[in-house]
Tab-separated table of C-alpha atoms and ligand atoms in Angstrom:
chain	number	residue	atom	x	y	z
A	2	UNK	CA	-19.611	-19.998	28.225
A	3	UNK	CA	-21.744	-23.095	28.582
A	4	UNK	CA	-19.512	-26.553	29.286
A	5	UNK	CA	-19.711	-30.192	29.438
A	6	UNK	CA	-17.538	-32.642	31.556
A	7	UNK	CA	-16.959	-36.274	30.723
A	8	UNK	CA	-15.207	-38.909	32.288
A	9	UNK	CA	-12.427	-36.411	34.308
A	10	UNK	CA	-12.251	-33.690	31.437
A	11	UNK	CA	-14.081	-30.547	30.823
A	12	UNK	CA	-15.164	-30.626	27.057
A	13	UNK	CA	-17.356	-28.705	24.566
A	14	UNK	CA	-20.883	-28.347	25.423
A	15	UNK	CA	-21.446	-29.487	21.719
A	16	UNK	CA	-18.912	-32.237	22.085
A	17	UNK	CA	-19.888	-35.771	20.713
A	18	UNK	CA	-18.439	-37.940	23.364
A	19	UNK	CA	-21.055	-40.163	24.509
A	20	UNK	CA	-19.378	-43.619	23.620
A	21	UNK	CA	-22.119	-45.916	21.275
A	22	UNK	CA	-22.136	-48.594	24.221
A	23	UNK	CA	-22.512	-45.496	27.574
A	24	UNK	CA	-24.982	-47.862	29.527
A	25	UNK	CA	-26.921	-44.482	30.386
A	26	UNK	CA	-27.509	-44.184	26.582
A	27	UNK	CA	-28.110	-47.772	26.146
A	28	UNK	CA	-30.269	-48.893	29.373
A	29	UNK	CA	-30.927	-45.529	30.741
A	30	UNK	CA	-28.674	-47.200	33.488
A	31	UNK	CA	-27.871	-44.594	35.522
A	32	UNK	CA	-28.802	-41.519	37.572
A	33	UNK	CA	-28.861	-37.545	37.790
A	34	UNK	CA	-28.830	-34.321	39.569
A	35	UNK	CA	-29.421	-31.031	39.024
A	36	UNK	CA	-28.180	-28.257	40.913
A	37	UNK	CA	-29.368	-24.227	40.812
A	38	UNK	CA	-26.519	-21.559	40.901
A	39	UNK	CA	-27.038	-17.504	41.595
A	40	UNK	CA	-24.844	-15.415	41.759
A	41	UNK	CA	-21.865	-17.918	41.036
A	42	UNK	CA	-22.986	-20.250	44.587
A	43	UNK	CA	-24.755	-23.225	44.117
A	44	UNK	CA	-27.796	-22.966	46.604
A	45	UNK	CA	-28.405	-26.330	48.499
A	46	UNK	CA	-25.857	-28.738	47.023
A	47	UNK	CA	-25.248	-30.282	50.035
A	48	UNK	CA	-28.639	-31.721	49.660
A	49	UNK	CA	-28.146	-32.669	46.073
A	50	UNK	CA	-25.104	-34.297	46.592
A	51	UNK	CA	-26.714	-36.384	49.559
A	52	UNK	CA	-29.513	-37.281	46.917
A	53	UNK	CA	-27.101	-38.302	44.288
A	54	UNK	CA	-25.285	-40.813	46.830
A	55	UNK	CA	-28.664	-41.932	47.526
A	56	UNK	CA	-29.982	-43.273	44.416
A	57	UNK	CA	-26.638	-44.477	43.571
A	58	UNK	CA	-27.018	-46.889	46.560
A	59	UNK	CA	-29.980	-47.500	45.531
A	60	UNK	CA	-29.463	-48.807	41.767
A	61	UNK	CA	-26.007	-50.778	43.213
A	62	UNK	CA	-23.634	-48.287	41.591
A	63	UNK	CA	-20.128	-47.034	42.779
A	64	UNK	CA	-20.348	-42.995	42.732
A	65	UNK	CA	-16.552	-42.133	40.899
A	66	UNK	CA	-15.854	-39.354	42.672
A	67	UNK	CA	-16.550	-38.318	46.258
A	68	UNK	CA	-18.796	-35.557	47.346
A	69	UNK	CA	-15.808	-33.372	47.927
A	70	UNK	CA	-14.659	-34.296	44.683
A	71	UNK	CA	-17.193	-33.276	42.483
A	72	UNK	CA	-17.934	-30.038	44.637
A	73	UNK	CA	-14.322	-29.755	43.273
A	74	UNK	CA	-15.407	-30.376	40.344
A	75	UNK	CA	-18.467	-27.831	40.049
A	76	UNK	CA	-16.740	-25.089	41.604
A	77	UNK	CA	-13.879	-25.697	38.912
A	78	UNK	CA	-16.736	-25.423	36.196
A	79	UNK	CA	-18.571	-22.358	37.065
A	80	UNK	CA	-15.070	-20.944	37.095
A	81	UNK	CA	-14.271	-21.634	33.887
A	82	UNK	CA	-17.888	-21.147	32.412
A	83	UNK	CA	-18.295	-17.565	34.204
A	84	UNK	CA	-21.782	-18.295	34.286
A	85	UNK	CA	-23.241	-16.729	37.585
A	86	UNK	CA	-26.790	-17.727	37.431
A	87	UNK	CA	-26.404	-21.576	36.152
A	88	UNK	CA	-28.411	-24.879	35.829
A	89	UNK	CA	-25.573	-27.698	37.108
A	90	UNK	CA	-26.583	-31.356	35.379
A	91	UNK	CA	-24.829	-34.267	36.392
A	92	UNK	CA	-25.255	-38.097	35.415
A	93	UNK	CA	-23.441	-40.915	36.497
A	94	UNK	CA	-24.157	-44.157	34.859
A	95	UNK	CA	-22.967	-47.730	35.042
A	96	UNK	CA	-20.283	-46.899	32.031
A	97	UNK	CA	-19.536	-48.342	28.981
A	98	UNK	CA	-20.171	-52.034	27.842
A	99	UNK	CA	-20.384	-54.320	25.486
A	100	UNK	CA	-24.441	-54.748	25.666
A	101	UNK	CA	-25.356	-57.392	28.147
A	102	UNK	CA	-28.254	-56.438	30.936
A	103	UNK	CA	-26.378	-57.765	33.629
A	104	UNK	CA	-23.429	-55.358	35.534
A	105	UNK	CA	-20.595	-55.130	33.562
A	106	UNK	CA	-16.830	-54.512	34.947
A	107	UNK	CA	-16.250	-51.011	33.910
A	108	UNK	CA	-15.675	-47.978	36.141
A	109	UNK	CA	-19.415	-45.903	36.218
A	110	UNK	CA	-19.199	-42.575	34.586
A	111	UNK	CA	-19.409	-39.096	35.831
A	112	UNK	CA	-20.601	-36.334	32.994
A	113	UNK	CA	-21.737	-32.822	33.727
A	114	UNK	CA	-23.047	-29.826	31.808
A	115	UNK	CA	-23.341	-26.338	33.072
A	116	UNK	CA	-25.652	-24.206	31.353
A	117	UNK	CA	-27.077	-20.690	31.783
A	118	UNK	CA	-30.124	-21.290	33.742
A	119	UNK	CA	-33.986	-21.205	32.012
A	120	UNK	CA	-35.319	-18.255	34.548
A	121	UNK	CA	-39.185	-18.709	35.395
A	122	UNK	CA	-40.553	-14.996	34.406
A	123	UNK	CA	-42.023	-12.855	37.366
A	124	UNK	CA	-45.361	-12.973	35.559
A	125	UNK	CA	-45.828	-16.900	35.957
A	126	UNK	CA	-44.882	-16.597	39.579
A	127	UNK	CA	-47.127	-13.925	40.439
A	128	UNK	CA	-50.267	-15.144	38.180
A	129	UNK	CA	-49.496	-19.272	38.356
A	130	UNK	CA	-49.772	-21.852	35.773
A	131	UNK	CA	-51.987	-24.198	34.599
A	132	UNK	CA	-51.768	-27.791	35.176
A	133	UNK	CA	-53.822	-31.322	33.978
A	134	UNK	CA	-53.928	-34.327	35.896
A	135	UNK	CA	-52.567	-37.434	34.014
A	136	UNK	CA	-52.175	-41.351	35.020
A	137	UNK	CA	-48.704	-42.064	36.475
A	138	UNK	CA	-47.561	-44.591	34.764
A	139	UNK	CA	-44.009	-44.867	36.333
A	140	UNK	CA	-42.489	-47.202	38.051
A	141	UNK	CA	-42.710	-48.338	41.780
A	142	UNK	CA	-39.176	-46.284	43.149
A	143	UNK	CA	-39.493	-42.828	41.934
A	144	UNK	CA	-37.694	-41.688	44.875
A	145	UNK	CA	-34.637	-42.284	42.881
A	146	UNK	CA	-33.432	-39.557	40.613
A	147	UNK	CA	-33.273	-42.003	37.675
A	148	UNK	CA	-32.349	-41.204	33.838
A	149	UNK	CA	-35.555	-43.058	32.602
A	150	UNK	CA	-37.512	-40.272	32.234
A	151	UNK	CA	-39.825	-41.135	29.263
A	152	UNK	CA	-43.317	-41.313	31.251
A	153	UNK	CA	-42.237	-37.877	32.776
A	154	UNK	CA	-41.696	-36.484	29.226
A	155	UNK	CA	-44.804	-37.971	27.357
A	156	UNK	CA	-46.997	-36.837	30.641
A	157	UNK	CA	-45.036	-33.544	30.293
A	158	UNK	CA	-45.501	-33.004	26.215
A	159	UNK	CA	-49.385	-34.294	26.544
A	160	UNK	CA	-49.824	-31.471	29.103
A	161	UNK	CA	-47.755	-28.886	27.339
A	162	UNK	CA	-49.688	-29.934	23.806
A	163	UNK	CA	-53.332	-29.231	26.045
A	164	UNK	CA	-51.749	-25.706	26.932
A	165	UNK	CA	-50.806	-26.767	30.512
A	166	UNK	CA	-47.684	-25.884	32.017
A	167	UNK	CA	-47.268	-29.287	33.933
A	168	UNK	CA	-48.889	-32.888	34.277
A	169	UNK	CA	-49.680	-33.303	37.888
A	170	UNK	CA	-49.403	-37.570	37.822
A	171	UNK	CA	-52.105	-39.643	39.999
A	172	UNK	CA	-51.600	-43.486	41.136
A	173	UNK	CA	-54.608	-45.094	42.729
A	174	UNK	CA	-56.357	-42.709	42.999
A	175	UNK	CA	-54.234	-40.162	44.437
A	176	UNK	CA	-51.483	-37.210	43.446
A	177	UNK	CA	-48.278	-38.467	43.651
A	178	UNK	CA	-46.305	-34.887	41.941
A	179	UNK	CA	-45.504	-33.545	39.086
A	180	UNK	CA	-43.753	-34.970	35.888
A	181	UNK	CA	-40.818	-32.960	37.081
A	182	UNK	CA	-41.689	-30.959	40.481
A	183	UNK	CA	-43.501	-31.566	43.568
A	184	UNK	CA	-46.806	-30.397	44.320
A	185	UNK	CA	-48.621	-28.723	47.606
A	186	UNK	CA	-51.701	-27.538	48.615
A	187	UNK	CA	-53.279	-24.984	51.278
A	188	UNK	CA	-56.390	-25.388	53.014
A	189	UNK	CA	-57.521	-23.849	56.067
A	190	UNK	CA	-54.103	-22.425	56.834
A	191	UNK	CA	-52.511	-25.828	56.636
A	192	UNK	CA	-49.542	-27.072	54.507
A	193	UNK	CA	-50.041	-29.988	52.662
A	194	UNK	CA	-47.494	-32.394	50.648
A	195	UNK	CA	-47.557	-36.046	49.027
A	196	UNK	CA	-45.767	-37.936	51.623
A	197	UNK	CA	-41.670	-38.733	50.871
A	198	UNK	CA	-41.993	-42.469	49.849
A	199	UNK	CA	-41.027	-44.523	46.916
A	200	UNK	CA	-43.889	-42.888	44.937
A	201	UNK	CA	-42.166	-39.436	44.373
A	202	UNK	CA	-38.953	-37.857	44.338
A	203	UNK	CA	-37.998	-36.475	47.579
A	204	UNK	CA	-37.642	-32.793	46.175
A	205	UNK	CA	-34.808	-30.545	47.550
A	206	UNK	CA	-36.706	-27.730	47.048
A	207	UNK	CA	-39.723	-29.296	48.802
A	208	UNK	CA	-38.029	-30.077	51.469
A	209	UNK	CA	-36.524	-26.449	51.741
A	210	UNK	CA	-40.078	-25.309	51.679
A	211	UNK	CA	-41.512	-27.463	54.121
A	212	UNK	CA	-38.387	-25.913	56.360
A	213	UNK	CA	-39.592	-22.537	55.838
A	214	UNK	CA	-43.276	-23.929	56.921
A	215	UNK	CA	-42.029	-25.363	60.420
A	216	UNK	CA	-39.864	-22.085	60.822
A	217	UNK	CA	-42.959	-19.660	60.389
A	218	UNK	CA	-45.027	-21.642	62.445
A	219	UNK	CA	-47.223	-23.186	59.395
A	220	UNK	CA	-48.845	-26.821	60.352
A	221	UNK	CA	-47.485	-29.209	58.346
A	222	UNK	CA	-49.807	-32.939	56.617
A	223	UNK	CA	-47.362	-35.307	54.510
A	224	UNK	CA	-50.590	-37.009	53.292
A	225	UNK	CA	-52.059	-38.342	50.480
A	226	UNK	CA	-53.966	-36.074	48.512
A	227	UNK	CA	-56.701	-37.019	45.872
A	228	UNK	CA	-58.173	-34.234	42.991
A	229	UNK	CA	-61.090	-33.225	44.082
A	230	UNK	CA	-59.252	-31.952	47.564
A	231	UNK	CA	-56.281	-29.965	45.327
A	232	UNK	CA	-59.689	-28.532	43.174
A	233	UNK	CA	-61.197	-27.024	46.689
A	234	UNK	CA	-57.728	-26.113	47.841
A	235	UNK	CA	-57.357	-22.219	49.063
A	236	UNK	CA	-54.497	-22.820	47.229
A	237	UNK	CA	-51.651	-24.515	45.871
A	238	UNK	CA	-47.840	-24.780	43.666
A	239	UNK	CA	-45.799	-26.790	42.617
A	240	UNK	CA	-41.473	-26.673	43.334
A	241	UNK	CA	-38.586	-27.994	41.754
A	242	UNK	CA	-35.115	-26.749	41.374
A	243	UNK	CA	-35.660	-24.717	38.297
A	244	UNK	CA	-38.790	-23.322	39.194
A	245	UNK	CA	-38.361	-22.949	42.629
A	246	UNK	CA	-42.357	-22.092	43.749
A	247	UNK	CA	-44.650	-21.786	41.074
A	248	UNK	CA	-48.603	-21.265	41.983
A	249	UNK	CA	-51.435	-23.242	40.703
A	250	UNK	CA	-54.056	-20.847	38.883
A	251	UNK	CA	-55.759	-23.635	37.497
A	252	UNK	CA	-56.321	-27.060	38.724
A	253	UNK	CA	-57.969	-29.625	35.999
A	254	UNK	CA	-59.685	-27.031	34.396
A	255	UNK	CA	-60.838	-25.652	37.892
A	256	UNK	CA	-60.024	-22.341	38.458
A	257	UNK	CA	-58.567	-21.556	42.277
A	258	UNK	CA	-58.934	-18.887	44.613
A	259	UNK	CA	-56.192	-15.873	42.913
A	260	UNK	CA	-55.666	-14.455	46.596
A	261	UNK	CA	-52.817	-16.559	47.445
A	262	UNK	CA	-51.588	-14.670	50.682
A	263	UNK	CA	-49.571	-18.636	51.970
A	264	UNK	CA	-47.699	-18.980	48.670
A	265	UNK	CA	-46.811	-15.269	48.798
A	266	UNK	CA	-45.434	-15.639	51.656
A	267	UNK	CA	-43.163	-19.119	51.481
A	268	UNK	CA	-42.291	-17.046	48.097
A	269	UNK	CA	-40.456	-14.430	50.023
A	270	UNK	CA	-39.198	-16.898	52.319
A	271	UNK	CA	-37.342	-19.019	49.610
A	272	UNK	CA	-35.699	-15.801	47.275
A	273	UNK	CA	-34.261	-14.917	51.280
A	274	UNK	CA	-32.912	-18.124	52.062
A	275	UNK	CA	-31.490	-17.518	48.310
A	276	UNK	CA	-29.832	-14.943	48.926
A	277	UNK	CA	-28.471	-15.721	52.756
A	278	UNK	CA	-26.413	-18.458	51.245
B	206	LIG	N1	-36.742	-32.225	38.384
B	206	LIG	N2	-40.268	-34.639	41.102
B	206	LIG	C1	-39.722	-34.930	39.908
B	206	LIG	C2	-40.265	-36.087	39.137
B	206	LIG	C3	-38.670	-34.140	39.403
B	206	LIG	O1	-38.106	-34.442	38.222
B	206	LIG	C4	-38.207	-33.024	40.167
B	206	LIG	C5	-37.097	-32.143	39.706
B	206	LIG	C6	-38.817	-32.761	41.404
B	206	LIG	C7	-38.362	-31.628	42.281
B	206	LIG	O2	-37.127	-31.950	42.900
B	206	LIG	P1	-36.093	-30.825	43.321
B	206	LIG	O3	-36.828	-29.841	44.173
B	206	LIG	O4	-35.070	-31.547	44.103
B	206	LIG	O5	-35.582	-30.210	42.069
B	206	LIG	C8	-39.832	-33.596	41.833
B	206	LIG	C9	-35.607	-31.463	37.916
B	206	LIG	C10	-35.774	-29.996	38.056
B	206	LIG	C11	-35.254	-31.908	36.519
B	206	LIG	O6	-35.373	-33.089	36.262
B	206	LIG	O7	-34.837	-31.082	35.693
């Protein structure tokens, strides 16, 4: 059974409980996480929970609960939703207020919904997606998992309404990631990633992956990367949480190379370190 937690109760997923004045409603003043479950664990929430804290810090808000706490509190939810293979959303924003920009003296709010999780078919994973490049027109600290996510969705809808599974976003000239994953390429049997600074979300998954990279040996570049390199790539995916490593089939209307023995193999790599946990 799917379920929603707000403000220290589990509720209704349908539940209307979102006060009129929740600043996260309001301002988009506040911040999220979402964590993968299988088989009833949750895989890397350490990490998560590290990268909540962080861009809590980071917009000056209090996190109500402690990590311990809310692990408390997830464990206590896949419990009672009995769903082993979940998608774990959390948000904590700056509360409810009378409208006024400035901080207002409220606690900050904790919700959470657990849901049965959207499962990438084999077919997509094996064959890869298609993917258009599209001005990034967020702002300058996207290394904070914030709720204002309306350039991500319009980049995200203009892809998907071209026929493209994601909008790979470039700044100045260069890729910064995905409207909701990171990106990587392969070239010449080297590894390479957007580097982790304000420009892009420091994914947990691509992290994980670049783990797997330094553990088999793989040479690692956290550099910039513009089009035309991703476009004469050997190859390349993108990673996020719900779609854990997802090839590249077609870059900008540029088809790549389909033998894609790297991917393959960080593939295996990542459904094992799945199920080790
Ligand atoms: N999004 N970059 C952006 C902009 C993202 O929104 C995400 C994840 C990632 C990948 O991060 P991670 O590997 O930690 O999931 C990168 C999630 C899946 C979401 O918003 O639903």
């Amino acid at each position: 059974m799917e379920i929603g937690f707000y403000d220290d109760s589990f509720i209704d997923i349908n539940s209307k409980v979102i006060p009129i004045q929740e600043r996260g409603h309001q301002f988009g003043d506040g911040v999220y996480e979402v964590i993968r479950v299988y088989n009833g664990k949750p895989f890397l929430m350490d990490d998560h929970l590290t990268r909540l804290k962080s861009s809590c810090d980071a917009i000056l808000l209090e996190m109500p609960y402690t990590k311990e706490e809310i692990i408390e509190i997830v464990n206590e939810g896949l419990k009672r939703s009995n769903i082993p293979n979940a998608e774990v959303y959390m948000q904590v924003t700056r509360g409810a207020a009378s409208r006024f920009h400035g901080f207002p003296d409220v606690s900050p709010l904790f919700s959470m919904t657990i849901k049965n999780a959207r499962i990438v078919n084999e077919e997509m994973k094996r064959n890869g997606i298609t993917v258009l490049t599209l001005e990034d027109e967020r702002w300058a600290n996207c290394y904070i998992k914030s709720l204002n996510l309306l350039p991500n969705v319009l980049a995200k809808q203009t892809a998907i309404s071209k026929g493209h599974y994601e909008a790979i976003l470039v700044k100045n000239n260069v890729i910064t990631e995905g409207s909701s994953s990171n990106i990587f390429a392969i070239k010449d049997g080297v590894l390479h990633t957007t580097p982790a600074t304000k420009a892009i979300l420091h994914g947990v998954t691509r992290k994980a992956v670049i783990n797997i990279a330094h553990a088999l040996n793989i040479p690692v570049v956290e550099k910039n990367m513009s089009t035309d390199f991703l476009q004469s790539s050997d190859e390349a995916f993108i990673t996020s949480t719900s779609v854990e490593i997802l090839p590249i089939a077609v870059f900008d209307e540029q088809p790549l190379p389909k033998n894609r023995p790297m991917t393959q193999m960080l593939q295996k790599e990542f459904t094992k370190l799945i199920e080790q946990m």
